[in-house]
Amino acid sequence: MLNRVRSAVAHLVSSGGAPPPRPKSPDLPNTASAPPAAAPEAPRSPPGKAGSGSAAPARAVEARASFSRPTFLQLSPGGLRRADDHAGRAVQSPPDTGRRLPWSTGYAEVINAGKSRHNEDQACCEVVYVEGRRSVAGVPREPSRGQGLCFYYWGLFDGHAGGGAAEMASRLLHRHIREQLKDLVEILQDPSPPPLCLPSTPRTPGSADPSHLLGPQSCWSSQKEVTHESLVVGAIENAFQLMDEQMARERRGHQVEGGCCALVVVYLLGKVYVANAGDSRAIIVRNGEIIPMSREFTPETERQRLQLLGFLKPELLGSEFTHLEFPRRVLPKELGQRTLYRDQNMTGWAYKKIELEDLRFPLVCGEGKKARVMATIGVTRGLGDHNLKVCNSTLPIKPFLSCFPEVRVYDLTQYEHCPDDVLVLGTDGLWDVTTDCEVAATVDRVLSAYEPNDHSRYTALAQALVLGARGTPRDRGWRLPNNKLGSGDDISVFIIPLGGPGSYS
């Protein structure tokens, strides 16, 4: 059990417990509807091996899914083989020829140094059109493109224990966001405060009158202020949960193995929404200043949430784990002595008498990149991981994992941006060996070497960051210029310009 190490991710547990059941999302169409100017969604890059029919065995289907790369890379079969080469670790970017990514976005990726069979990262960049579902007055109407909304979407998905969850999320999460925004199309375009309730179908004759369920009115003397921004945040949060629920339903028939961290950016109506569930990271580099746009969710950063759930629901721990944390494993010969500990309420440490239950393995153990939940998984939020169990045990880990992201909002209209102001998205393969300050220095160094109107500058920046984190092969490994080990993980980077070509109005 102690040697089971898998970076992973998945599920919500707020206030100690699984989330309440949610209505199933509507059936998602096969393609995202978009106005003529929007980039249509295309299938993923095919595997290097062609000619497989629909009757291929499940094992072949799984191999193809895990070997797919983002469509916008436009990789040929030969390019896919090079992208899957652990020895060469060639950096992949969209070709200079052809259609640019929205906002002249830069992208680069590289496969791991042998950590997993294939690159388990996935990426998505789309322009998505949203048609309203109903009018605010509740009167059904025919969809009209003139009354819809467009949002720009970027997503990085860092898979673990297989690439199926990351591949599925990269195809479908933005569609769940679109579905959640359909009820908000007219509301978001109306400057007045959002309505408290959306009308539903009239009650049938004889149905119960719910008015008797209303409590005393004194506590409802005023209505909470709800902003349009908070509605978009809620739509993104719901989309993450619906995506996770879909993975749970389809995990067997569609080879949705493992789980994934998810870092998503949505640009809508002048604001950038950054949603993070996992240990990927987003920062804005603006005029040399670093603005964090996410935080990592690990066993250390969410220790108290995890311990609270273990305290409230000890059955989730079985007879193998304790919700308490100790500086090191307690030994049987120390029974009756006093040792340092901390529980779900504590940020500091105190002493307690060692009891028999304290000999169990701590729910949260280790530190830094070696911190684990139930000695198994190193991330506490993300999508998937529905089959993840403690090694040599039937204890599921999913109840401790949250699918809900933290969403941070950045208003582009409040600042004057120059072409060198960028939003950097990266999976943990970048941040494991690179600090925010080093990224900002690379941003300044690379972009200053290009003309402001050169669209290739952002791809060059993404490539420089990936190369800098990967290092060069020597001494039986990948080394950085300071001779420290480079990142042996998959590395994926988006560079989104905030003040380059284009208008954000």
PDB file of N, CA and C in Angstrom, residues 15-16 299-314 317 322-326 341-350 352 363-364 400:
ATOM      1  N   SER A  15     -18.242  19.923   3.114  1.00  0.00           N
ATOM      2  CA  SER A  15     -18.876  19.697   4.408  1.00  0.00           C
ATOM      3  C   SER A  15     -18.953  18.219   4.733  1.00  0.00           C
ATOM      4  N   GLY A  16     -18.100  17.431   4.146  1.00  0.00           N
ATOM      5  CA  GLY A  16     -17.999  16.035   4.506  1.00  0.00           C
ATOM      6  C   GLY A  16     -19.051  15.175   3.888  1.00  0.00           C
ATOM      7  N   PRO A 299      -3.085  16.876  -1.210  1.00  0.00           N
ATOM      8  CA  PRO A 299      -3.389  16.430   0.162  1.00  0.00           C
ATOM      9  C   PRO A 299      -2.943  17.420   1.228  1.00  0.00           C
ATOM     10  N   GLU A 300      -1.888  18.169   0.967  1.00  0.00           N
ATOM     11  CA  GLU A 300      -1.432  19.157   1.953  1.00  0.00           C
ATOM     12  C   GLU A 300      -2.337  20.377   1.987  1.00  0.00           C
ATOM     13  N   THR A 301      -2.694  20.917   0.814  1.00  0.00           N
ATOM     14  CA  THR A 301      -3.504  22.141   0.799  1.00  0.00           C
ATOM     15  C   THR A 301      -4.945  21.879   1.231  1.00  0.00           C
ATOM     16  N   GLU A 302      -5.413  20.644   1.114  1.00  0.00           N
ATOM     17  CA  GLU A 302      -6.792  20.323   1.505  1.00  0.00           C
ATOM     18  C   GLU A 302      -6.838  19.347   2.690  1.00  0.00           C
ATOM     19  N   ARG A 303      -5.798  19.346   3.486  1.00  0.00           N
ATOM     20  CA  ARG A 303      -5.732  18.410   4.609  1.00  0.00           C
ATOM     21  C   ARG A 303      -6.939  18.521   5.520  1.00  0.00           C
ATOM     22  N   GLN A 304      -7.329  19.734   5.897  1.00  0.00           N
ATOM     23  CA  GLN A 304      -8.411  19.888   6.863  1.00  0.00           C
ATOM     24  C   GLN A 304      -9.757  19.447   6.297  1.00  0.00           C
ATOM     25  N   ARG A 305      -9.991  19.696   5.013  1.00  0.00           N
ATOM     26  CA  ARG A 305     -11.238  19.217   4.393  1.00  0.00           C
ATOM     27  C   ARG A 305     -11.289  17.690   4.418  1.00  0.00           C
ATOM     28  N   LEU A 306     -10.169  17.055   4.063  1.00  0.00           N
ATOM     29  CA  LEU A 306     -10.110  15.605   4.044  1.00  0.00           C
ATOM     30  C   LEU A 306     -10.282  15.021   5.440  1.00  0.00           C
ATOM     31  N   GLN A 307      -9.591  15.624   6.412  1.00  0.00           N
ATOM     32  CA  GLN A 307      -9.704  15.120   7.781  1.00  0.00           C
ATOM     33  C   GLN A 307     -11.110  15.304   8.338  1.00  0.00           C
ATOM     34  N   LEU A 308     -11.771  16.412   7.984  1.00  0.00           N
ATOM     35  CA  LEU A 308     -13.132  16.634   8.463  1.00  0.00           C
ATOM     36  C   LEU A 308     -14.063  15.547   7.952  1.00  0.00           C
ATOM     37  N   LEU A 309     -13.914  15.192   6.680  1.00  0.00           N
ATOM     38  CA  LEU A 309     -14.762  14.144   6.130  1.00  0.00           C
ATOM     39  C   LEU A 309     -14.478  12.803   6.816  1.00  0.00           C
ATOM     40  N   GLY A 310     -13.202  12.504   7.047  1.00  0.00           N
ATOM     41  CA  GLY A 310     -12.867  11.271   7.739  1.00  0.00           C
ATOM     42  C   GLY A 310     -13.401  11.243   9.159  1.00  0.00           C
ATOM     43  N   PHE A 311     -13.428  12.405   9.814  1.00  0.00           N
ATOM     44  CA  PHE A 311     -13.961  12.505  11.171  1.00  0.00           C
ATOM     45  C   PHE A 311     -15.477  12.319  11.181  1.00  0.00           C
ATOM     46  N   LEU A 312     -16.170  12.933  10.215  1.00  0.00           N
ATOM     47  CA  LEU A 312     -17.628  12.865  10.173  1.00  0.00           C
ATOM     48  C   LEU A 312     -18.122  11.517   9.662  1.00  0.00           C
ATOM     49  N   LYS A 313     -17.335  10.880   8.784  1.00  0.00           N
ATOM     50  CA  LYS A 313     -17.752   9.592   8.207  1.00  0.00           C
ATOM     51  C   LYS A 313     -16.618   8.578   8.370  1.00  0.00           C
ATOM     52  N   PRO A 314     -16.408   8.089   9.569  1.00  0.00           N
ATOM     53  CA  PRO A 314     -15.286   7.167   9.809  1.00  0.00           C
ATOM     54  C   PRO A 314     -15.401   5.873   9.022  1.00  0.00           C
ATOM     55  N   LEU A 317     -13.013   5.359   6.230  1.00  0.00           N
ATOM     56  CA  LEU A 317     -11.625   5.038   6.559  1.00  0.00           C
ATOM     57  C   LEU A 317     -11.421   3.545   6.815  1.00  0.00           C
ATOM     58  N   THR A 322      -6.627   6.404   9.936  1.00  0.00           N
ATOM     59  CA  THR A 322      -7.071   7.365  10.939  1.00  0.00           C
ATOM     60  C   THR A 322      -7.096   8.751  10.301  1.00  0.00           C
ATOM     61  N   HIS A 323      -8.056   9.573  10.743  1.00  0.00           N
ATOM     62  CA  HIS A 323      -8.136  10.922  10.179  1.00  0.00           C
ATOM     63  C   HIS A 323      -7.074  11.842  10.778  1.00  0.00           C
ATOM     64  N   LEU A 324      -6.420  11.433  11.853  1.00  0.00           N
ATOM     65  CA  LEU A 324      -5.399  12.268  12.485  1.00  0.00           C
ATOM     66  C   LEU A 324      -4.103  12.242  11.685  1.00  0.00           C
ATOM     67  N   GLU A 325      -3.333  13.319  11.817  1.00  0.00           N
ATOM     68  CA  GLU A 325      -2.034  13.397  11.163  1.00  0.00           C
ATOM     69  C   GLU A 325      -0.935  13.423  12.227  1.00  0.00           C
ATOM     70  N   PHE A 326       0.154  12.702  11.975  1.00  0.00           N
ATOM     71  CA  PHE A 326       1.308  12.664  12.853  1.00  0.00           C
ATOM     72  C   PHE A 326       2.554  13.022  12.051  1.00  0.00           C
ATOM     73  N   TYR A 341       0.447  15.616  17.148  1.00  0.00           N
ATOM     74  CA  TYR A 341      -0.626  15.294  16.201  1.00  0.00           C
ATOM     75  C   TYR A 341      -1.346  16.583  15.821  1.00  0.00           C
ATOM     76  N   ARG A 342      -2.193  16.487  14.806  1.00  0.00           N
ATOM     77  CA  ARG A 342      -3.159  17.551  14.526  1.00  0.00           C
ATOM     78  C   ARG A 342      -4.366  16.941  13.823  1.00  0.00           C
ATOM     79  N   ASP A 343      -5.522  17.579  14.052  1.00  0.00           N
ATOM     80  CA  ASP A 343      -6.758  17.071  13.457  1.00  0.00           C
ATOM     81  C   ASP A 343      -7.349  18.108  12.511  1.00  0.00           C
ATOM     82  N   GLN A 344      -8.619  17.920  12.155  1.00  0.00           N
ATOM     83  CA  GLN A 344      -9.266  18.762  11.140  1.00  0.00           C
ATOM     84  C   GLN A 344      -9.451  20.208  11.577  1.00  0.00           C
ATOM     85  N   ASN A 345      -9.343  20.484  12.850  1.00  0.00           N
ATOM     86  CA  ASN A 345      -9.551  21.847  13.343  1.00  0.00           C
ATOM     87  C   ASN A 345      -8.253  22.618  13.536  1.00  0.00           C
ATOM     88  N   MET A 346      -7.127  21.953  13.375  1.00  0.00           N
ATOM     89  CA  MET A 346      -5.851  22.532  13.793  1.00  0.00           C
ATOM     90  C   MET A 346      -4.971  22.889  12.602  1.00  0.00           C
ATOM     91  N   THR A 347      -4.281  24.034  12.739  1.00  0.00           N
ATOM     92  CA  THR A 347      -3.206  24.383  11.807  1.00  0.00           C
ATOM     93  C   THR A 347      -1.848  24.172  12.463  1.00  0.00           C
ATOM     94  N   GLY A 348      -1.825  24.173  13.786  1.00  0.00           N
ATOM     95  CA  GLY A 348      -0.599  23.896  14.528  1.00  0.00           C
ATOM     96  C   GLY A 348      -0.583  22.464  15.026  1.00  0.00           C
ATOM     97  N   TRP A 349       0.329  22.171  15.951  1.00  0.00           N
ATOM     98  CA  TRP A 349       0.499  20.827  16.477  1.00  0.00           C
ATOM     99  C   TRP A 349       0.312  20.838  17.988  1.00  0.00           C
ATOM    100  N   ALA A 350      -0.101  19.687  18.518  1.00  0.00           N
ATOM    101  CA  ALA A 350      -0.246  19.512  19.966  1.00  0.00           C
ATOM    102  C   ALA A 350       0.114  18.064  20.314  1.00  0.00           C
ATOM    103  N   LYS A 352      -0.788  14.376  22.269  1.00  0.00           N
ATOM    104  CA  LYS A 352      -1.863  13.517  22.734  1.00  0.00           C
ATOM    105  C   LYS A 352      -1.281  12.165  23.126  1.00  0.00           C
ATOM    106  N   LEU A 363      -4.708   9.246   7.102  1.00  0.00           N
ATOM    107  CA  LEU A 363      -5.447   9.560   5.875  1.00  0.00           C
ATOM    108  C   LEU A 363      -4.593  10.412   4.938  1.00  0.00           C
ATOM    109  N   VAL A 364      -3.891  11.390   5.493  1.00  0.00           N
ATOM    110  CA  VAL A 364      -2.984  12.255   4.714  1.00  0.00           C
ATOM    111  C   VAL A 364      -1.571  12.006   5.217  1.00  0.00           C
ATOM    112  N   PHE A 400     -13.293  11.073  -1.137  1.00  0.00           N
ATOM    113  CA  PHE A 400     -12.427  12.141  -0.639  1.00  0.00           C
ATOM    114  C   PHE A 400     -11.986  13.105  -1.750  1.00  0.00           C
TER     115      PHE A 400
END
